[in-house]
Each structure stands twice: as structure tokens, then as C-alpha cells.
PDB file of C-alpha atoms in Angstrom:
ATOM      1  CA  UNK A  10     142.454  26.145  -0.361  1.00  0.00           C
ATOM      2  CA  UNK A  11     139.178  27.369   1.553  1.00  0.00           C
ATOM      3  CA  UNK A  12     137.323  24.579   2.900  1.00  0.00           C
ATOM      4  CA  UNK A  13     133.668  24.486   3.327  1.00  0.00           C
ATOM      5  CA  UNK A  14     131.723  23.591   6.378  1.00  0.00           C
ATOM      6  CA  UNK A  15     128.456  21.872   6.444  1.00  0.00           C
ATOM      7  CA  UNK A  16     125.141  24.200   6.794  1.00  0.00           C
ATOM      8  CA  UNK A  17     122.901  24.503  10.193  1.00  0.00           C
ATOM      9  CA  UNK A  18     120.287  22.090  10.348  1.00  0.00           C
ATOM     10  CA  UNK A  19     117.365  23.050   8.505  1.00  0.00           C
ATOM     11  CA  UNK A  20     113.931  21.739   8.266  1.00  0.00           C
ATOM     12  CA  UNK A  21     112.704  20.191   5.758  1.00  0.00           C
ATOM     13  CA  UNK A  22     111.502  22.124   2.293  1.00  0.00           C
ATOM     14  CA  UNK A  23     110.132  24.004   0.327  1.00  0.00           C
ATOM     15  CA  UNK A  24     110.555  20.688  -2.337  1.00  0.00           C
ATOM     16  CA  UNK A  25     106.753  19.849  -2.008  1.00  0.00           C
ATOM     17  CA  UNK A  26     105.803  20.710  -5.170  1.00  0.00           C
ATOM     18  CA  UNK A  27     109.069  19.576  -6.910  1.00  0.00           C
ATOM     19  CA  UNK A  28     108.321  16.306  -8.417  1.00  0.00           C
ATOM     20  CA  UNK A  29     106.200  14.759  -5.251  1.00  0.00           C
ATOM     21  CA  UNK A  30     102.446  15.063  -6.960  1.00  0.00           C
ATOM     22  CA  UNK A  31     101.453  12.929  -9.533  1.00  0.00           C
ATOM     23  CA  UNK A  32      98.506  13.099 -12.037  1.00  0.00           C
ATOM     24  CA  UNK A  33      96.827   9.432 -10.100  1.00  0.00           C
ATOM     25  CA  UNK A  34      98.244  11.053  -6.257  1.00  0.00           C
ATOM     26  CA  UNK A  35      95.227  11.287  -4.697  1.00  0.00           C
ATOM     27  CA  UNK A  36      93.522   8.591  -6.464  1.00  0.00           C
ATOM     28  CA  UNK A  37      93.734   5.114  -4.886  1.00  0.00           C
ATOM     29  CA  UNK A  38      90.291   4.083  -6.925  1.00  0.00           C
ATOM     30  CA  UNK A  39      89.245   5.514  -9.932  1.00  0.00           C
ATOM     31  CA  UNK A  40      85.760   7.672  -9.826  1.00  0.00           C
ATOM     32  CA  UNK A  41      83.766   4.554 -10.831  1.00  0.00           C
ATOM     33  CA  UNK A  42      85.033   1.820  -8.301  1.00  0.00           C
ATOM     34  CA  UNK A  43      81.931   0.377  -6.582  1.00  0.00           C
ATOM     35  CA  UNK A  44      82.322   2.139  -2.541  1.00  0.00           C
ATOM     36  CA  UNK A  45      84.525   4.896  -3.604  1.00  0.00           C
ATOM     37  CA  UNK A  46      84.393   8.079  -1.449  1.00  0.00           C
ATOM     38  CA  UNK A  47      86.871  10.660  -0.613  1.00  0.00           C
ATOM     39  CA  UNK A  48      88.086  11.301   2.243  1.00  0.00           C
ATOM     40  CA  UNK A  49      88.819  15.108   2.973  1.00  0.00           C
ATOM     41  CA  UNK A  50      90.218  17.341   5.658  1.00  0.00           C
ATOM     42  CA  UNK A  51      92.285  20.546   6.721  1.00  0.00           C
ATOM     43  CA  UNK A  52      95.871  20.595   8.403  1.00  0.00           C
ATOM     44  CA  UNK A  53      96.594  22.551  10.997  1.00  0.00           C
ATOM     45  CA  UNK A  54      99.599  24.167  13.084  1.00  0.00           C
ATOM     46  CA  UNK A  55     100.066  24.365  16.672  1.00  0.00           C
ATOM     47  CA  UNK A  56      97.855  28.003  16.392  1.00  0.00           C
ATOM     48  CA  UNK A  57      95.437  26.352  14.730  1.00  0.00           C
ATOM     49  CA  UNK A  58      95.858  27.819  11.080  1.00  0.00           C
ATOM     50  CA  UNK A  59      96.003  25.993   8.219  1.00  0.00           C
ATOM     51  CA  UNK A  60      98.497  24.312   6.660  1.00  0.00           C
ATOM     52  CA  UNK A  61      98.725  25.323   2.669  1.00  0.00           C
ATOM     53  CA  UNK A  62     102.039  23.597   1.873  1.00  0.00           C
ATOM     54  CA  UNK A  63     101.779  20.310   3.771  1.00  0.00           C
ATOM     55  CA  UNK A  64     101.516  16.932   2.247  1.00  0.00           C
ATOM     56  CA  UNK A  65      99.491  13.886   2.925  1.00  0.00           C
ATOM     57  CA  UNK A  66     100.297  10.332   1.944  1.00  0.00           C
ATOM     58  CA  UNK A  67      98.059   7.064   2.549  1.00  0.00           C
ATOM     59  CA  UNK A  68      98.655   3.425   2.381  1.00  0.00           C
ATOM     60  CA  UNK A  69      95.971   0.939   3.062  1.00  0.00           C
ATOM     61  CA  UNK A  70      94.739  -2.672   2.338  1.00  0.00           C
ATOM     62  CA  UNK A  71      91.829  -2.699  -0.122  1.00  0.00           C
ATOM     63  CA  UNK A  72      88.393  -4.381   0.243  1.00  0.00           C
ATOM     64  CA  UNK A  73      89.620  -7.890   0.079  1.00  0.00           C
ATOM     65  CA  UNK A  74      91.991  -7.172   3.104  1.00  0.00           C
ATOM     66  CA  UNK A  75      94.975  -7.659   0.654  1.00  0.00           C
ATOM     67  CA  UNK A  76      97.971  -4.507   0.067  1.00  0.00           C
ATOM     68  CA  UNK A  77      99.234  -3.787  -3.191  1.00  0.00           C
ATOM     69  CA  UNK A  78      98.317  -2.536  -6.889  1.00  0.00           C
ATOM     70  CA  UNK A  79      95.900  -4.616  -8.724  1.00  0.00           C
ATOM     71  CA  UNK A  80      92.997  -4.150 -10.514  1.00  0.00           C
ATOM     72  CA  UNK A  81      92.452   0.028 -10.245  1.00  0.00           C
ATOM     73  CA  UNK A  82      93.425  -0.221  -6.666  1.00  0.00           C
ATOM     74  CA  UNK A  83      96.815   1.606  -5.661  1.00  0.00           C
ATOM     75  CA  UNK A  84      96.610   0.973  -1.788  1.00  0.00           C
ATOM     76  CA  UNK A  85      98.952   4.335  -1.628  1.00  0.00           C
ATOM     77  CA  UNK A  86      97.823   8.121  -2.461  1.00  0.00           C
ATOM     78  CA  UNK A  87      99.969  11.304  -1.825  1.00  0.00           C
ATOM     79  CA  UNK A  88      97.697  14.589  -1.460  1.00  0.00           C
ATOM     80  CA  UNK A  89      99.638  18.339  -1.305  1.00  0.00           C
ATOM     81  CA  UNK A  90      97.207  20.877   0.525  1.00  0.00           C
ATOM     82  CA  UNK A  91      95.222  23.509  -0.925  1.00  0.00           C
ATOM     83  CA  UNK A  92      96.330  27.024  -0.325  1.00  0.00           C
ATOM     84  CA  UNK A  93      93.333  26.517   2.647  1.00  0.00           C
ATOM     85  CA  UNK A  94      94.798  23.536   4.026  1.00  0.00           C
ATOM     86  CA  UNK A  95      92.604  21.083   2.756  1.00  0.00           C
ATOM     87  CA  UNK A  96      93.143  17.824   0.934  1.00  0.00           C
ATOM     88  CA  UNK A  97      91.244  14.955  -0.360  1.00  0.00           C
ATOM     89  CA  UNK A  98      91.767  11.549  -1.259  1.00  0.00           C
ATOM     90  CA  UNK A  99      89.397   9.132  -3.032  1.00  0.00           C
ATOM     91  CA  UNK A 100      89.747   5.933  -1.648  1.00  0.00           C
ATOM     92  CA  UNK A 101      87.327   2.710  -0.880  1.00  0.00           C
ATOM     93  CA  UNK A 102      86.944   1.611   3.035  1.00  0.00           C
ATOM     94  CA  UNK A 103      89.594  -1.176   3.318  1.00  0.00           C
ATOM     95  CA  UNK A 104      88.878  -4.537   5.159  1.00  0.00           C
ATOM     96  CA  UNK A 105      89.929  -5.609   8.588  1.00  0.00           C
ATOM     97  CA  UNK A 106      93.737  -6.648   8.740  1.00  0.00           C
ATOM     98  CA  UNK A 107      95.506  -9.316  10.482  1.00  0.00           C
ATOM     99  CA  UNK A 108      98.011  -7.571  13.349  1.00  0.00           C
ATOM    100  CA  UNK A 109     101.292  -9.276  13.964  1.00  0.00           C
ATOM    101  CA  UNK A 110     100.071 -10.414  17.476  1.00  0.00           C
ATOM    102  CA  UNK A 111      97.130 -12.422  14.998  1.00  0.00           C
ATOM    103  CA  UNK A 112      94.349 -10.392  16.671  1.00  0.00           C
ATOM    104  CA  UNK A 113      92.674  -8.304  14.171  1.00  0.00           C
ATOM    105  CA  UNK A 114      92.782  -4.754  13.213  1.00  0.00           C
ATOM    106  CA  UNK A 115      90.007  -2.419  12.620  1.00  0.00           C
ATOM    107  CA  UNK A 116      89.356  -1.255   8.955  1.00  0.00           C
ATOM    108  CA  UNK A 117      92.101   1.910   8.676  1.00  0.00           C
ATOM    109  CA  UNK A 118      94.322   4.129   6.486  1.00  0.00           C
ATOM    110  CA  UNK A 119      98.217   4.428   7.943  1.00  0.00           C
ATOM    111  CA  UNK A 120      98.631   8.077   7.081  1.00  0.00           C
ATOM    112  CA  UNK A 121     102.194   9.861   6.929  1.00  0.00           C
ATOM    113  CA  UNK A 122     102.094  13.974   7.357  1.00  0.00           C
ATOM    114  CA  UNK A 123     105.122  15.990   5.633  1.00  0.00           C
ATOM    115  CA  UNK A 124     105.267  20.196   7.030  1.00  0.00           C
ATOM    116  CA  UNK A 125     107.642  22.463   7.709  1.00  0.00           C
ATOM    117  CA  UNK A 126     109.013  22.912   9.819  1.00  0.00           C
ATOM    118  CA  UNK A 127     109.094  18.827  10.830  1.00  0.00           C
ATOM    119  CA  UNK A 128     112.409  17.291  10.161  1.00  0.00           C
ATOM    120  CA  UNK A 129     111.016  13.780   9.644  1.00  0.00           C
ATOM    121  CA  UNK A 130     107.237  13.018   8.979  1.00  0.00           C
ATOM    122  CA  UNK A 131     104.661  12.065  11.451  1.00  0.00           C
ATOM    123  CA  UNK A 132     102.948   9.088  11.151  1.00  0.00           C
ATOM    124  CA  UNK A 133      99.391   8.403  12.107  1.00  0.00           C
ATOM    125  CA  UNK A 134      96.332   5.911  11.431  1.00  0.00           C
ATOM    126  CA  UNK A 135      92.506   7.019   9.763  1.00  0.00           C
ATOM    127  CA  UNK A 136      89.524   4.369  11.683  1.00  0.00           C
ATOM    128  CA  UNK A 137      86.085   5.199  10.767  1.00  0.00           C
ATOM    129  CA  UNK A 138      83.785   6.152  12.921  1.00  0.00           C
ATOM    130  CA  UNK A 139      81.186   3.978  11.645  1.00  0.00           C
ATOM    131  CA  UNK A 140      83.285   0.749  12.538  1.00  0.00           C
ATOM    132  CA  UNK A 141      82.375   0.967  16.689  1.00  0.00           C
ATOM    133  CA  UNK A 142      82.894  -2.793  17.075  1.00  0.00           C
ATOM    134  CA  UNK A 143      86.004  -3.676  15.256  1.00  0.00           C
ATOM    135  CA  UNK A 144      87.045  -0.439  16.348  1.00  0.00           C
ATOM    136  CA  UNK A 145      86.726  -1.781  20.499  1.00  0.00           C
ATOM    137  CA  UNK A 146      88.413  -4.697  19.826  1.00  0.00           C
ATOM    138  CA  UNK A 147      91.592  -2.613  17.085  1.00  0.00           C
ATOM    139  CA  UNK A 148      94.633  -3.356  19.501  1.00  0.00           C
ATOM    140  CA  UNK A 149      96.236  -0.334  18.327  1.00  0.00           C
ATOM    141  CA  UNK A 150      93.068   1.747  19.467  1.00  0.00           C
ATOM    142  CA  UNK A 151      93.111  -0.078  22.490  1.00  0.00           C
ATOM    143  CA  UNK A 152      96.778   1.465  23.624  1.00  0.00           C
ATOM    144  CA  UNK A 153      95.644   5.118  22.880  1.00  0.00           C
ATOM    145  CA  UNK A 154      94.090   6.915  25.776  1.00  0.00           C
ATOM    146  CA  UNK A 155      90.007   6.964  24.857  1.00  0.00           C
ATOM    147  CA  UNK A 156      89.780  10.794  25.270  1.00  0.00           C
ATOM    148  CA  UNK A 157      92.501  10.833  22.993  1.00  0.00           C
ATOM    149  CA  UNK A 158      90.930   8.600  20.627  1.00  0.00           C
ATOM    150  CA  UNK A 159      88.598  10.648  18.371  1.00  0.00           C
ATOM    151  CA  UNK A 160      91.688  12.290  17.173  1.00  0.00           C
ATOM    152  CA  UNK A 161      91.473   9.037  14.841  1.00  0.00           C
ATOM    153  CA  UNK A 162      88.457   8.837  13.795  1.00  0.00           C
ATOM    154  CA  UNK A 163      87.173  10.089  10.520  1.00  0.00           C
ATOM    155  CA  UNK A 164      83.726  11.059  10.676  1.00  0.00           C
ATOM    156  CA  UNK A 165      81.177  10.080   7.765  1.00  0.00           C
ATOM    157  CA  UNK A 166      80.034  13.152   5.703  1.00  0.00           C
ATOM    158  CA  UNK A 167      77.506  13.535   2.662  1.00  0.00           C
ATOM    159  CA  UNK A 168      80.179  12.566  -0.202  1.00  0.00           C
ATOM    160  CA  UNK A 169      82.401  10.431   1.771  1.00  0.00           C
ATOM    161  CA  UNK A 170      84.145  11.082   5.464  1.00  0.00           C
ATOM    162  CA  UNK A 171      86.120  14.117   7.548  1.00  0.00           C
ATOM    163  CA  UNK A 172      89.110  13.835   8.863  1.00  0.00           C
ATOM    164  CA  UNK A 173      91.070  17.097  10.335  1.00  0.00           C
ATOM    165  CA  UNK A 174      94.777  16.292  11.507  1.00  0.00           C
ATOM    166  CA  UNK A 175      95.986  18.940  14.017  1.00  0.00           C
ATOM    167  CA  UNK A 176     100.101  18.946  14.320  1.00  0.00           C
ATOM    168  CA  UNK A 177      99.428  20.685  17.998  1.00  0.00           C
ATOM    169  CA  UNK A 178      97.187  22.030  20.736  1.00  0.00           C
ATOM    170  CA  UNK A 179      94.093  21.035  22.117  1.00  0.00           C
ATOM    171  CA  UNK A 180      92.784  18.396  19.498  1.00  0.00           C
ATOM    172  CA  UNK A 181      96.488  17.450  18.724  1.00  0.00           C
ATOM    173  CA  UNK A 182      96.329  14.122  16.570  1.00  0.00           C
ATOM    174  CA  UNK A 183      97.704  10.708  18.072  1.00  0.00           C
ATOM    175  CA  UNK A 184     101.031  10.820  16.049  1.00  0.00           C
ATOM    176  CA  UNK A 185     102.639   7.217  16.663  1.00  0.00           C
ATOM    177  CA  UNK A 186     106.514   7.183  17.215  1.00  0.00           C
ATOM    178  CA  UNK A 187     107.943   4.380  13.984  1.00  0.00           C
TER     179      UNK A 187
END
């Protein structure tokens, strides 16, 4: 009898596009909720190229500060890049959040990033750059290193706001260890 061994490590993929996007994925408001915007950006490796096979996935609290489905509000969106790198999500700007210390956190997006060549997704957050003072007092923001903190902050463009996540290098998004 010829016994098998177990294969090498390997990283994760290619399953992107095998079941993971969705017909609602980017979509955590329909076109015509009141506020809706998308929010849109490229992914890039350590070289700075995009990132065509990567995929993006959002969870928030909506308007009313609260998580969960109700009303034509998901709270979650998955988006695969474009063969560009790009992705978009249409969203609404969430309200402040509680933190589990009771101070409060600034309106945000907790974002998870799937690539290869990453064995386990990086997580991140999305603040607006628009939000300066709940931002200052965000108690997450507060432990990142301020020239580090921009790498957070979506910026507000004509049909919504920009947000870039860079895996490496010189503008290398705050990735938070969970």
C-alpha cells in the first residue's frame, strides 16, 4: 500500500472567483438609499503594481450606529478587483460606535484584504477624512503612529471617497494583527 504525504504549504488560491462574489457583493445600500456613495480604490503589491485578483470585504455599522441587515442595509460587502486593481463598494457613512473601553469610535469600515500570496487575510479599518474631530479622539487612531495614519484615511472624491490599500513599501497600509 503506497501512502500519501501531505503537500508543501501553499498560499492561498486561485478560488477567488469560485463561488465568493455575489450579485448584492458590493452593495451594502441599494443605488437609492439617501447618503449612498461608493467608495473606490486600487490594491497594490509590495512593487507597487496592482492587484487584479485580490478581494475586498467590508463590515460596518449603518447610520443609526447599529450592525446588522435591516431595511436595505447589509453592514457587509465583498468586492473582487478589476483586472486594474480597482474595486468599489457602495456604502452609506456609518455612525460613531461605542469601543469596548466605552470611549467612542470614529465613523469607520473594518476592512479584510484576501491576495496571494497571503496565507491568512489582513485586516484593516476605512476613517474618513472628513471626520477630523471624532477622528482625534478614535482610540484606535490614537495607537497608530500619526505619520502612519493617512494610510487610513479615505479621502472624499466627486462621487463618493478614495481609498488605495498598499500590501507593502513606502505607503504600506496599517494592517492590525486579530
Amino acid at each position: 500500500m503506497t501512502r500519501l504525504g501531505t503537500t508543501p504549504s501553499q498560499t492561498v488560491g486561485p478560488f477567488f472567483s469560485i463561488g465568493l462574489p455575489w450579485p448584492d457583493g458590493p452593495f451594502v445600500v441599494g443605488a437609492d438609499a439617501p447618503g449612498a456613495f461608493t467608495i473606490s480604490g486600487t490594491v497594490f503589491d509590495g512593487e507597487g503594481a496592482p492587484i487584479p485578483d485580490a478581494v475586498v470585504e467590508t463590515w460596518q455599522a449603518g447610520a443609526d450606529g447599529r450592525f446588522g441587515e435591516r431595511d436595505g442595509f447589509r453592514g457587509f460587502a465583498r468586492a473582487a478587483t478589476a483586472e486594474d486593481g480597482t474595486f468599489a463598494i457602495r456604502t452609506i457613512k456609518p455612525a460613531p460606535v461605542p469601543s469596548p473601553d466605552g470611549a467612542t469610535q470614529a465613523p469607520h469600515l473594518a476592512v479584510s484584504l484576501f491576495a496571494r500570496g497571503l496565507l491568512h487575510r489582513t485586516v484593516t479599518r476605512i476613517y474618513f477624512a472628513d471626520e477630523e474631530a471624532a477622528n482625534a479622539a478614535d482610540p484606535t487612531l490614537a495607537r497608530v503612529p500619526a505619520a502612519r495614519r493617512g494610510t487610513l484615511l479615505a479621502h472624499p472624491v466627486p462621487d463618493g471617497y478614495r481609498f488605495d490599500l498598499h500590501l507593502q513599501g513606502p505607503d504600506e497600509t496599517v494592517f492590525f494583527d486579530v
